[in-house]
Short mmCIF file of C-alpha atoms in Angstrom, two decimals:
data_model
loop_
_atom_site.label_atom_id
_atom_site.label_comp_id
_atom_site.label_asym_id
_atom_site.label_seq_id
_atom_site.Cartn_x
_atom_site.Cartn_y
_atom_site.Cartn_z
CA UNK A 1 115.65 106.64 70.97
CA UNK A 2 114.16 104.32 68.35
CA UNK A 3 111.11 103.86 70.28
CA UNK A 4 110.86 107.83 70.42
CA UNK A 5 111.57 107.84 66.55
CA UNK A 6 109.10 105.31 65.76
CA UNK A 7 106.43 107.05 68.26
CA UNK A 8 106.97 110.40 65.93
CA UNK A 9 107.18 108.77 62.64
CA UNK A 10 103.24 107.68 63.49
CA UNK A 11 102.32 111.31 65.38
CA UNK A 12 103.50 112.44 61.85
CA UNK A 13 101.38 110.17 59.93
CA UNK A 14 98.51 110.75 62.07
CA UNK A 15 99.10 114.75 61.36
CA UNK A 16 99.54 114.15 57.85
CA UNK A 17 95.98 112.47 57.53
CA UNK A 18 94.75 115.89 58.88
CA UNK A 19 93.88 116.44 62.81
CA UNK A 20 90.30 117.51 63.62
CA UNK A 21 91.33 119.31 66.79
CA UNK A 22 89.14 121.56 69.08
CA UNK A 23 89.88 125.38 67.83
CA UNK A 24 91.35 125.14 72.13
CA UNK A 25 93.39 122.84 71.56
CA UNK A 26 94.29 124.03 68.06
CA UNK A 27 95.44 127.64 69.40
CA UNK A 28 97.66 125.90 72.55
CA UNK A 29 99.32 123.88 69.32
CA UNK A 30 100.04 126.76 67.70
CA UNK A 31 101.52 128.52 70.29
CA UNK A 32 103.55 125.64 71.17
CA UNK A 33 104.76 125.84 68.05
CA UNK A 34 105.71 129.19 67.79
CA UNK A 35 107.67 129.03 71.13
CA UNK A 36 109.24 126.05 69.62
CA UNK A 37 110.24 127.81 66.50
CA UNK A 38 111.57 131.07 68.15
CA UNK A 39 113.89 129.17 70.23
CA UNK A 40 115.41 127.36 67.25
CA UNK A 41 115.88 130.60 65.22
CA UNK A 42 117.91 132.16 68.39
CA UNK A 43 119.70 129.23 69.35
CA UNK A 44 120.70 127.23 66.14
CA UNK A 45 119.93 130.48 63.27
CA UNK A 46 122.53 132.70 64.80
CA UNK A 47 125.06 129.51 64.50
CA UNK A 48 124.12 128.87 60.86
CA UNK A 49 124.62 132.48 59.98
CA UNK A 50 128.06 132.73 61.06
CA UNK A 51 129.29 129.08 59.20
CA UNK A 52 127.82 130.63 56.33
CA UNK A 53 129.61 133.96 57.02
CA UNK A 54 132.99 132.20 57.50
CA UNK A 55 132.47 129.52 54.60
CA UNK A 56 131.44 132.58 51.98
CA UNK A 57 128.23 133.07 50.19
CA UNK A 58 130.16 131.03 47.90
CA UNK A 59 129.91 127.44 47.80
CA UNK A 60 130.98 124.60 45.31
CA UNK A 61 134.49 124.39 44.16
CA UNK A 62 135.78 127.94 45.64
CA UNK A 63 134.38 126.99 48.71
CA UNK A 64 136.27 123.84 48.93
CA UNK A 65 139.48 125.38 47.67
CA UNK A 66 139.13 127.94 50.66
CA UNK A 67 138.82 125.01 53.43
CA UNK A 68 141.98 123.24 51.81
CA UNK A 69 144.11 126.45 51.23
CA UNK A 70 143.53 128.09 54.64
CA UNK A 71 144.51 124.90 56.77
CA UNK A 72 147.22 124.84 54.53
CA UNK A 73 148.21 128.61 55.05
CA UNK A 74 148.37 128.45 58.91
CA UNK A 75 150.24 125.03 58.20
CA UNK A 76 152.89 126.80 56.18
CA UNK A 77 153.10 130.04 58.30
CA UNK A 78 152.99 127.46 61.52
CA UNK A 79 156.33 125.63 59.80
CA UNK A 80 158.21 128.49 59.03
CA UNK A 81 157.64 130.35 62.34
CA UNK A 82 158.54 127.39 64.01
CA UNK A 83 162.05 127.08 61.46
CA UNK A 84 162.66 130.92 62.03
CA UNK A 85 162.23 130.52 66.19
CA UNK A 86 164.71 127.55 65.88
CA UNK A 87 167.32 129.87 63.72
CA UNK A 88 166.54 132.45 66.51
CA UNK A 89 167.64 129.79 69.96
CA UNK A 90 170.78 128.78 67.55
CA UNK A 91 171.99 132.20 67.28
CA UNK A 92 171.67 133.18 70.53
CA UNK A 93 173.42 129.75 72.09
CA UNK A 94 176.39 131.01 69.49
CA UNK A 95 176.05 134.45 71.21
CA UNK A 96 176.01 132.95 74.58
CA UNK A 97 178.59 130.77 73.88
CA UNK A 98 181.40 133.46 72.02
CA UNK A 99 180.49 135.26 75.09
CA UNK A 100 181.16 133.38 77.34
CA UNK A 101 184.39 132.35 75.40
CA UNK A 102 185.96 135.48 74.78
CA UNK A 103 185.76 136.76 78.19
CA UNK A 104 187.44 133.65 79.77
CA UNK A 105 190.63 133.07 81.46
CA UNK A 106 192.20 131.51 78.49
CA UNK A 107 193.63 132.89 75.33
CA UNK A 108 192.20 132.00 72.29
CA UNK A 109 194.89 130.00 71.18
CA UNK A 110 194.34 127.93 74.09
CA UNK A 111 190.98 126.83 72.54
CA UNK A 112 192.58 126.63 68.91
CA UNK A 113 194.96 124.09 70.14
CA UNK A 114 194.12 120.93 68.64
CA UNK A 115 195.30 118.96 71.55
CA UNK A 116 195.27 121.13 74.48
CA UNK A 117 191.50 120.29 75.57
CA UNK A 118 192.10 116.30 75.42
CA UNK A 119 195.41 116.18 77.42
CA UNK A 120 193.37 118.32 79.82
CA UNK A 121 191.00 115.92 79.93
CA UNK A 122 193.53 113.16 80.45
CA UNK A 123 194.92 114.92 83.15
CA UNK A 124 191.85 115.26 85.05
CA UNK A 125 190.57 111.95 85.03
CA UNK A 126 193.77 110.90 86.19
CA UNK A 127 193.33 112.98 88.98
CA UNK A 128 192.07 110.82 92.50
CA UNK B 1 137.29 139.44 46.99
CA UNK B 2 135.70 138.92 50.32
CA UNK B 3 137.21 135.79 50.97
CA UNK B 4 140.28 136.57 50.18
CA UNK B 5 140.36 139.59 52.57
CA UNK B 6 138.96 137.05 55.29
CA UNK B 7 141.93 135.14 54.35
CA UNK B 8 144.23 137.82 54.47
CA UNK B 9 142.67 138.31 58.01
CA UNK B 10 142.81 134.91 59.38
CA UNK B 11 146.43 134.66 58.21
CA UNK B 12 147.49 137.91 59.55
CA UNK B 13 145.48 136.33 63.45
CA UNK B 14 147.63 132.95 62.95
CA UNK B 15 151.12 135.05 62.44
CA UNK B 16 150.70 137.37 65.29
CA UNK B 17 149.82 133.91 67.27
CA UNK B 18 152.73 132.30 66.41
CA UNK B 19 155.06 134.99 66.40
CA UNK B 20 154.35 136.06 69.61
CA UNK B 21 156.26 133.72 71.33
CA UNK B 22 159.90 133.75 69.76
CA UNK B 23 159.32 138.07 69.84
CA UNK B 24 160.77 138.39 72.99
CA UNK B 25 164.05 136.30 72.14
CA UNK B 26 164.45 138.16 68.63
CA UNK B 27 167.73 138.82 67.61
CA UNK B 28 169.47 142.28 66.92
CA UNK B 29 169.49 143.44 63.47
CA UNK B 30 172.64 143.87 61.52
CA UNK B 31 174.05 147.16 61.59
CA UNK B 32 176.89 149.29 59.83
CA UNK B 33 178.63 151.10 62.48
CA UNK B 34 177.32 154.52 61.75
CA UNK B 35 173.74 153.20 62.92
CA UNK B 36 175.21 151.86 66.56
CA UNK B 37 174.57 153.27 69.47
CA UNK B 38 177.16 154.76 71.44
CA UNK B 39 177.30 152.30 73.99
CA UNK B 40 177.65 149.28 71.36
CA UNK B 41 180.06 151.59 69.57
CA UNK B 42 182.21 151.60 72.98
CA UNK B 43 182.01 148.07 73.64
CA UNK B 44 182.95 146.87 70.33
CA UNK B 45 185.66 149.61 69.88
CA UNK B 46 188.82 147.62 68.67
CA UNK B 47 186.14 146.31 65.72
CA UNK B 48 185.80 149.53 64.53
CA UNK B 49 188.27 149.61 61.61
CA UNK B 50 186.85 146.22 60.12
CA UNK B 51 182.96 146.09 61.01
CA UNK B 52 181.17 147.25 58.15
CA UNK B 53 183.70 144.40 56.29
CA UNK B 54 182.56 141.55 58.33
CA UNK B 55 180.06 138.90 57.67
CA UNK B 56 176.28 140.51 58.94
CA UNK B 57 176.22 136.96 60.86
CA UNK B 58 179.31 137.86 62.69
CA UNK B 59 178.06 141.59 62.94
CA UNK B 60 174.60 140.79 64.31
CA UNK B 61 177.20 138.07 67.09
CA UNK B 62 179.01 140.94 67.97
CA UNK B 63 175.99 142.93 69.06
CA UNK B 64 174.80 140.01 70.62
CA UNK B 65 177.91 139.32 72.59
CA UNK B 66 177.77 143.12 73.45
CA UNK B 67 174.35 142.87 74.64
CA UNK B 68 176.07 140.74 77.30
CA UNK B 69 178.39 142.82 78.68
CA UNK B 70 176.61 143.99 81.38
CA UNK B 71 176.18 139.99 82.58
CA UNK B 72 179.93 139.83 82.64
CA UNK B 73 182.39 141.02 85.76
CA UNK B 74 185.00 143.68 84.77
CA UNK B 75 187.99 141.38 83.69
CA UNK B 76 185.64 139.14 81.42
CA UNK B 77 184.90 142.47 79.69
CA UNK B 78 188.73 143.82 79.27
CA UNK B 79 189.06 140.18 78.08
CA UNK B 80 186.61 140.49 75.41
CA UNK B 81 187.25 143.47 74.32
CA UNK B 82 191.33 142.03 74.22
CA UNK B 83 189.93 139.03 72.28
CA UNK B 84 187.89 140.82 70.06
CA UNK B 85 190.31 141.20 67.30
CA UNK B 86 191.85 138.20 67.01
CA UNK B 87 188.61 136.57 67.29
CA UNK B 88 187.15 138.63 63.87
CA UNK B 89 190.14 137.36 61.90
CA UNK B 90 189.25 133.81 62.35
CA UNK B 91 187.93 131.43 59.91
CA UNK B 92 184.30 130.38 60.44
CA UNK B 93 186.00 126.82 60.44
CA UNK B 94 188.70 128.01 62.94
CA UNK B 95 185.71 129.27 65.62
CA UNK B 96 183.99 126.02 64.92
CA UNK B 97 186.74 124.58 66.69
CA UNK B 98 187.60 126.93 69.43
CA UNK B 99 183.63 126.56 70.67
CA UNK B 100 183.91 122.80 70.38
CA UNK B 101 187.01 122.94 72.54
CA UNK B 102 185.42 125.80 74.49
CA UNK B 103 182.50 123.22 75.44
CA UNK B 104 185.12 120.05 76.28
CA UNK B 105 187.28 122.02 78.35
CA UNK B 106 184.26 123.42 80.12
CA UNK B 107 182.92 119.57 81.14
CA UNK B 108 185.78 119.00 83.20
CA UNK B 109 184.91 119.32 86.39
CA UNK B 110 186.17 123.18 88.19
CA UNK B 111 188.16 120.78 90.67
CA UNK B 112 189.73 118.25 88.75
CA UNK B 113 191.06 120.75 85.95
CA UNK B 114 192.45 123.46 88.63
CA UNK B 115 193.73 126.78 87.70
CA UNK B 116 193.14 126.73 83.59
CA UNK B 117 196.13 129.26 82.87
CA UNK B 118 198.38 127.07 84.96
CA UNK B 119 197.24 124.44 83.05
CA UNK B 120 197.98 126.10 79.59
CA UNK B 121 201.42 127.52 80.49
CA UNK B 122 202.12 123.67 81.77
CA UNK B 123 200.84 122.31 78.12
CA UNK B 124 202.34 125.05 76.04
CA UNK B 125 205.87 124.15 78.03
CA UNK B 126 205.54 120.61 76.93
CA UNK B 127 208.44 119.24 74.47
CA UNK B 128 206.04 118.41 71.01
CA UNK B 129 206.41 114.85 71.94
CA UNK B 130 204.89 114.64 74.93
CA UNK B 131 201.82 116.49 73.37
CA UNK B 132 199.01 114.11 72.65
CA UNK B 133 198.17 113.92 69.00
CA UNK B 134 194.88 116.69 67.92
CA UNK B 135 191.56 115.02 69.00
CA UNK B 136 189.45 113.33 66.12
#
């Protein structure tokens, strides 16, 4: 690569102290240079133009501002969709849960009892 | 302006991205009981009376428990539907407690606790002495 940069820096000078060229060899340069510059504007122009579409026409400050605050934005909205989906799996274990609950083969004051659930599980684990 | 409506835009992308996952495990929305349907209005029958006085938390539980009727064999329903009153008239503090027992009583294993009603007609019959003192 440095060799490469070194062999254009001096094909630059050399152009920049004029080339007397054959018209021949003048018009193939030329051409080559057009192809050259075509393929740039439909590979890396079309690029440009959209970052400069997304950015805004509008540079300096505002255009900072914009690439703090929209991070930011989809940060927040990220955070509280995330909080909300949480609420969301909470309520429906509760649901799940009452369900599950309500409908089983023990009154309700079984499960108000305050001691009814650990002399059950005494019992069991003294069970062989 | 044209950034801001780009803004709008990419905002408006990033919330239909992320809220396209939890949609599908939304909750119901809290209703008065004019705006049931009839079905919900059948299941939850004995709650008629009280509903549009309860909490819109235990509302919006309600219609989530009677979403799962259908899950639930024919005796868990009349159960539920026994339950149901007693159940409103709790404290929030009160059905704290009954799920945390609910989940205890549940971890024992199906053979080592046996028949559960057995179980609580052998504990309720219990002199108070023998009882072991409340848990915590």
């Amino acid at each position: 690569m440095d060799h490469e940069a070194q062999f254009a820096l001096r094909v630059r000078q050399q152009l920049n102290l004029g080339a007397r060229v054959e018209a021949r060899i003048a018009a193939r340069l030329r051409a080559a240079r057009e192809q050259a510059l075509a393929h740039h504007d439909a590979e890396s122009l079309a690029g440009l133009a959209l970052a400069d579409h997304a950015m805004g026409r509008i540079g300096g400050a505002r255009g900072l501002s914009l690439r703090v605050l929209l991070p930011l934005a989809i940060l927040a909205v990220a955070f509280f969709t995330t909080y909300a989906w949480q609420q969301t799996q909470r309520a429906a274990e509760v649901e799940e849960l009452d369900a599950q609950l309500l409908s089983s083969d023990l009154p309700i004051d079984a499960y108000l009892d305050q001691g009814f659930a650990a002399w059950l599980k005494r019992r069991a684990s003294q069970q062989p | 302006m044209a950034q801001a409506a780009r803004l709008a835009t990419t905002l408006a992308a990033a919330l239909v991205l992320f809220a396209a996952a939890p949609a599908g495990a939304a909750p119901e929305p809290d209703r008065r009981w004019a705006q049931l349907n009839a079905e919900q209005q059948e299941l939850l029958a004995p709650l008629e009376g009280e509903w549009d006085r309860l909490e819109p938390v235990q509302r919006v539980r309600w219609i989530g428990v009677a979403k799962r009727y259908p899950k639930m064999t024919p005796v868990g329903q009349k159960r539920v539907q026994a339950n149901m009153k007693k159940w409103a008239k709790l404290t929030p503090e009160q059905r704290k407690q009954a799920r945390e027992n609910y989940r205890r009583i549940s971890k024992v294993p199906p053979e080592k606790r046996g028949d559960l009603q057995q179980q609580w007609d052998e504990y309720q019959s219990l002199p108070p002495r023998k009882k072991p003192a409340p848990a915590k």
